[in-house]
Amino acid sequence: MGRKVIAVVGPTATGKTALAIEIARRIGGEIVNADSRQVYRGMDIGTAKPTAAERCAVPHYLFDHVRPDEAYSLGVYREQALAVFHEIWARGHVPVLTGGTGQYTWALLESWSVPEIPPDFELRERLERECEALGTEATLRRLQDVDPVAAARIDVRNLRRVVRALEVFELTGRPISDWQSKGDPGFSYEAFGIALSRPLLDERINARVDAMFAAGFEDEVRRLRSQGYQRDLPAMSSIGYSQVYQLLDGEISREMAIEETRRATRRLARKQAGWFRLQDTRLCWLQPGELPAFLRD
């Protein structure tokens, strides 16, 4: 049959984890993470990681292997994920890639050429200061001027990714999107998403955020802070974490933290939908509770 990967992708709160585990359980698969926040240790509730019971059902990889204060990049992720793929194939099993980070997913499935350009921290700090001084709209225009493709993909509120795109352009004279050329990954894949209407997805997002706070999200962030992970770390800019840090510092109320987390998560889902479109012929879309055709009786 050759080397193959099954991917379960799409916006947050669509039910990817349950579907991926069910597929893996039935075909002898092993789960490989494709979520850029679930790589961090200690960030469990706010990133909606699989539960302990879910991880016991089938093997899981590339979760909890990065410190929140550790630098991590698309290039490092791609190298690690490909190594895991080869280990899984060597056991005669199938990697089941799942997560909502479009860059991570397509960089693997389409064998992107990722720019391995070491960070220039002095340049990065200057760009961060300039972007913060310019404001959101002017920063977006600046990125559009040098890399309109990246500007369409990157959420301009994600300062870290905007700065990285500008940094690569200044260091190489080429847009970061030019570096992300596609190649032959050396394996075949089938990619599945769960199609949800916007109202239903918004309802599920709101319910998930409520459940996160009920499950002790604030305590999780307190614990991270006590371990020395402060709010200015890139990892702590993740949705929910930045809001809870504001709550703990007395800047906003608990009700506002919850509502802002809901709102930011809904925005994230819209952005993720840009990476995984219903019209995309690379994807097969399933209804909630539906299994791929190859698993149906």
Coordinates of C-alpha atoms in Angstrom, one line a residue:
M1 CA 0.0 0.0 0.0
G2 CA 3.0 2.3 0.5
R3 CA 3.4 5.0 3.1
K4 CA 0.2 6.9 3.9
V5 CA -1.0 9.5 6.3
I6 CA -4.6 10.2 7.4
A7 CA -5.2 13.8 8.4
V8 CA -8.1 15.2 10.5
V9 CA -8.1 19.0 10.2
G10 CA -10.2 22.1 10.5
P11 CA -11.2 24.8 12.9
T12 CA -11.1 24.5 16.7
A13 CA -14.0 22.8 18.5
T14 CA -15.3 20.8 15.5
G15 CA -14.6 17.4 17.1
K16 CA -11.3 16.6 15.4
T17 CA -9.8 14.7 18.4
A18 CA -12.7 12.3 18.7
L19 CA -12.7 11.5 15.0
A20 CA -9.0 11.1 14.8
I21 CA -8.9 8.7 17.8
E22 CA -11.8 6.7 16.3
I23 CA -10.0 6.4 12.9
A24 CA -6.7 5.5 14.6
R25 CA -8.4 2.9 16.8
R26 CA -10.0 1.2 13.8
I27 CA -7.0 1.1 11.4
G28 CA -4.1 0.7 13.8
G29 CA -3.1 4.3 13.6
E30 CA -1.1 6.6 15.9
I31 CA -1.9 10.2 16.6
V32 CA 0.5 13.0 15.6
N33 CA -0.2 16.5 16.8
A34 CA -0.6 19.4 14.3
D35 CA -1.6 22.1 16.8
S36 CA 1.0 24.8 17.4
R37 CA -0.1 25.3 21.0
Q38 CA -0.5 21.7 22.2
V39 CA 3.2 21.2 21.9
Y40 CA 3.8 23.1 25.1
R41 CA 4.0 21.4 28.5
G42 CA 1.7 22.5 31.2
M43 CA -0.7 24.3 28.8
D44 CA -3.4 21.6 28.9
I45 CA -6.8 23.1 29.6
G46 CA -6.4 26.2 27.6
T47 CA -5.2 24.4 24.4
A48 CA -7.9 21.6 24.7
K49 CA -5.4 18.8 24.6
P50 CA -6.6 15.2 24.5
T51 CA -7.5 13.9 27.9
A52 CA -5.5 11.2 29.7
A53 CA -8.2 8.7 28.8
E54 CA -8.1 9.7 25.1
R55 CA -4.3 9.4 25.0
C56 CA -4.5 5.9 26.5
A57 CA -6.8 4.8 23.7
V58 CA -4.1 5.1 21.1
P59 CA -0.5 6.4 21.0
H60 CA -0.1 10.2 20.8
Y61 CA 3.0 12.1 19.7
L62 CA 4.3 15.7 19.7
F63 CA 2.3 16.8 22.7
D64 CA 3.9 18.3 25.8
H65 CA 7.5 18.2 24.4
V66 CA 8.3 21.9 24.4
R67 CA 8.8 24.2 27.4
P68 CA 6.6 27.3 27.2
D69 CA 9.7 29.5 27.2
E70 CA 11.5 27.5 24.5
A71 CA 11.8 28.7 20.9
Y72 CA 9.9 26.5 18.5
S73 CA 9.4 26.9 14.8
L74 CA 7.6 25.4 11.8
G75 CA 10.9 24.0 10.5
V76 CA 11.6 22.2 13.8
Y77 CA 8.1 20.9 14.0
R78 CA 8.2 19.6 10.4
E79 CA 11.5 17.8 11.1
Q80 CA 10.2 16.2 14.3
A81 CA 6.9 15.2 12.7
L82 CA 8.5 13.5 9.7
A83 CA 10.7 11.5 12.1
V84 CA 7.7 10.4 14.0
F85 CA 6.0 9.4 10.7
H86 CA 8.9 7.1 9.8
E87 CA 8.8 5.5 13.3
I88 CA 5.1 4.8 12.9
W89 CA 5.5 3.4 9.4
A90 CA 8.4 1.2 10.6
R91 CA 5.9 -0.4 13.1
G92 CA 3.5 -1.1 10.2
H93 CA 1.0 1.5 11.5
V94 CA -0.5 4.7 10.0
P95 CA 0.1 8.2 11.2
V96 CA -3.1 10.1 11.9
L97 CA -2.2 13.8 11.8
T98 CA -4.7 16.0 13.6
G99 CA -4.8 19.7 14.6
G100 CA -6.0 23.1 13.6
T101 CA -2.7 24.8 12.6
G102 CA -2.8 25.0 8.8
Q103 CA 0.8 25.8 8.4
Y104 CA 1.8 22.7 10.3
T105 CA -0.6 20.5 8.4
W106 CA 0.2 21.6 4.8
A107 CA 3.9 22.0 5.5
L108 CA 3.9 18.2 6.0
L109 CA 1.3 17.0 3.5
E110 CA 2.7 19.2 0.7
S111 CA 6.4 19.1 1.7
W112 CA 6.9 22.8 2.0
S113 CA 10.4 24.1 1.8
V114 CA 10.6 25.9 5.1
P115 CA 13.1 28.8 5.5
E116 CA 15.8 27.6 7.9
I117 CA 16.9 31.1 8.7
P118 CA 18.3 31.6 12.2
P119 CA 16.4 34.4 14.1
D120 CA 18.1 37.8 14.3
F121 CA 17.0 38.9 17.8
E122 CA 18.2 42.4 17.4
L123 CA 16.3 42.9 14.2
R124 CA 13.3 41.1 15.7
E125 CA 13.1 43.4 18.7
R126 CA 13.3 46.4 16.4
L127 CA 10.5 45.1 14.2
E128 CA 8.4 44.4 17.2
R129 CA 8.8 47.9 18.5
E130 CA 8.0 49.3 15.0
C131 CA 4.9 47.2 14.6
E132 CA 3.6 48.1 18.0
A133 CA 4.1 51.8 17.3
L134 CA 2.5 51.5 13.8
G135 CA -0.6 49.7 15.1
T136 CA -2.6 46.9 13.5
E137 CA -3.7 48.4 10.2
A138 CA -0.4 50.0 9.3
T139 CA 1.4 46.8 10.2
L140 CA -0.9 44.8 7.9
R141 CA -0.3 47.3 5.1
R142 CA 3.5 46.9 5.6
L143 CA 3.3 43.2 5.4
Q144 CA 1.0 43.4 2.3
D145 CA 3.6 45.6 0.6
V146 CA 6.3 42.9 0.9
D147 CA 4.3 39.7 1.0
P148 CA 0.6 39.9 0.1
V149 CA 0.3 36.1 0.2
A150 CA 1.6 35.9 3.8
A151 CA -0.6 38.9 4.7
A152 CA -3.7 37.0 3.6
R153 CA -2.8 34.0 5.7
I154 CA -1.4 35.5 8.9
D155 CA -3.7 36.9 11.6
V156 CA -2.2 40.4 12.0
R157 CA -3.0 40.2 15.7
N158 CA -0.4 37.4 15.9
L159 CA 2.6 39.8 16.2
R160 CA 5.1 37.0 16.4
R161 CA 4.2 35.6 13.0
V162 CA 3.9 39.0 11.4
V163 CA 7.4 39.9 12.7
R164 CA 8.8 36.6 11.5
A165 CA 7.5 37.3 8.0
L166 CA 9.0 40.7 8.0
E167 CA 12.3 39.4 9.5
V168 CA 12.7 36.8 6.8
F169 CA 12.1 39.4 4.1
E170 CA 14.6 41.8 5.5
L171 CA 17.2 39.0 5.9
T172 CA 16.8 37.4 2.5
G173 CA 15.1 39.9 0.3
R174 CA 12.5 37.2 -0.5
P175 CA 8.9 36.9 1.0
I176 CA 8.5 34.1 3.4
S177 CA 5.7 32.8 1.2
D178 CA 8.2 32.3 -1.6
W179 CA 10.3 30.1 0.6
Q180 CA 7.3 27.9 1.3
S181 CA 7.4 26.1 -2.0
K182 CA 5.8 22.7 -2.3
G183 CA 7.3 19.3 -3.2
D184 CA 6.7 15.6 -3.1
P185 CA 6.2 14.5 0.5
G186 CA 7.1 10.9 -0.3
F187 CA 3.8 9.5 0.9
S188 CA 0.1 9.7 0.0
Y189 CA -2.5 11.2 2.3
E190 CA -6.3 11.5 2.8
A191 CA -7.4 14.6 4.7
F192 CA -10.8 14.9 6.4
G193 CA -12.6 17.8 8.0
I194 CA -15.9 18.1 10.0
A195 CA -18.4 20.5 8.4
L196 CA -20.2 22.6 10.9
S197 CA -22.4 25.6 10.3
R198 CA -21.1 28.9 11.8
P199 CA -23.9 29.2 14.4
L200 CA -23.2 25.6 15.6
L201 CA -19.5 26.1 15.7
D202 CA -19.9 29.4 17.7
E203 CA -22.1 27.5 20.1
R204 CA -19.6 24.8 20.6
I205 CA -16.7 27.3 21.0
N206 CA -18.7 29.2 23.7
A207 CA -19.4 25.9 25.5
R208 CA -15.8 24.8 25.3
V209 CA -14.5 28.1 26.8
D210 CA -17.1 27.8 29.6
A211 CA -15.9 24.3 30.3
M212 CA -12.3 25.4 30.3
F213 CA -12.9 27.9 33.1
A214 CA -15.0 25.5 35.0
A215 CA -12.2 22.9 34.8
G216 CA -9.7 25.1 36.5
F217 CA -8.1 27.1 33.7
E218 CA -7.2 30.0 36.1
D219 CA -5.4 27.6 38.3
E220 CA -3.5 26.2 35.3
V221 CA -2.2 29.7 34.5
R222 CA -1.4 30.4 38.1
R223 CA 0.7 27.3 38.2
L224 CA 2.5 28.3 35.0
R225 CA 3.3 31.7 36.4
S226 CA 4.6 30.1 39.7
Q227 CA 7.0 28.1 37.5
G228 CA 8.4 31.3 36.1
Y229 CA 6.5 31.5 32.8
Q230 CA 5.5 35.2 32.5
R231 CA 2.8 36.8 30.3
D232 CA 5.3 38.3 27.9
L233 CA 6.4 34.9 26.5
P234 CA 5.2 34.1 23.0
A235 CA 3.5 30.9 24.2
M236 CA 1.5 32.9 26.7
S237 CA 0.0 35.1 23.9
S238 CA -2.1 32.1 23.1
I239 CA -5.9 32.6 23.3
G240 CA -7.2 32.3 26.8
Y241 CA -3.8 32.5 28.5
S242 CA -3.4 36.2 27.7
Q243 CA -6.9 36.9 29.0
V244 CA -6.3 34.9 32.2
Y245 CA -3.1 36.7 32.9
Q246 CA -5.0 40.0 32.6
L247 CA -7.6 38.6 35.0
L248 CA -4.9 37.5 37.5
D249 CA -3.3 41.0 37.3
G250 CA -6.6 42.6 38.1
E251 CA -6.9 44.3 34.7
I252 CA -10.2 42.6 33.7
S253 CA -13.0 40.8 35.5
R254 CA -13.6 37.0 35.3
E255 CA -16.7 37.5 33.2
M256 CA -14.7 39.7 30.7
A257 CA -11.9 37.2 30.6
I258 CA -14.4 34.5 29.6
E259 CA -16.2 36.7 27.0
E260 CA -12.9 37.9 25.5
T261 CA -11.6 34.3 25.3
R262 CA -14.9 33.3 23.5
R263 CA -14.6 36.1 21.1
A264 CA -10.9 35.5 20.3
T265 CA -11.5 31.8 19.8
R266 CA -14.3 32.5 17.3
R267 CA -11.9 34.8 15.4
L268 CA -9.3 32.0 15.4
A269 CA -11.9 29.6 14.0
R270 CA -12.6 32.0 11.1
K271 CA -8.9 32.2 10.4
Q272 CA -8.4 28.5 10.6
A273 CA -11.3 28.1 8.1
G274 CA -9.1 30.1 5.6
W275 CA -6.6 27.2 5.7
F276 CA -9.3 24.5 5.4
R277 CA -12.0 25.6 3.0
L278 CA -15.1 23.6 2.1
Q279 CA -14.3 24.1 -1.6
D280 CA -10.8 22.7 -1.2
T281 CA -10.5 19.6 -3.3
R282 CA -7.7 18.3 -1.1
L283 CA -10.1 17.7 1.7
C284 CA -13.1 15.4 2.2
W285 CA -15.7 17.0 4.5
L286 CA -17.8 14.9 6.9
Q287 CA -20.9 15.7 8.8
P288 CA -20.7 15.5 12.6
G289 CA -20.7 11.9 13.7
E290 CA -20.0 10.7 10.1
L291 CA -17.0 8.4 9.5
P292 CA -14.9 8.3 6.3
A293 CA -16.2 6.0 3.6
F294 CA -13.3 3.5 4.1
L295 CA -14.6 2.8 7.7
R296 CA -18.3 2.5 7.0
D297 CA -19.9 -0.9 7.1

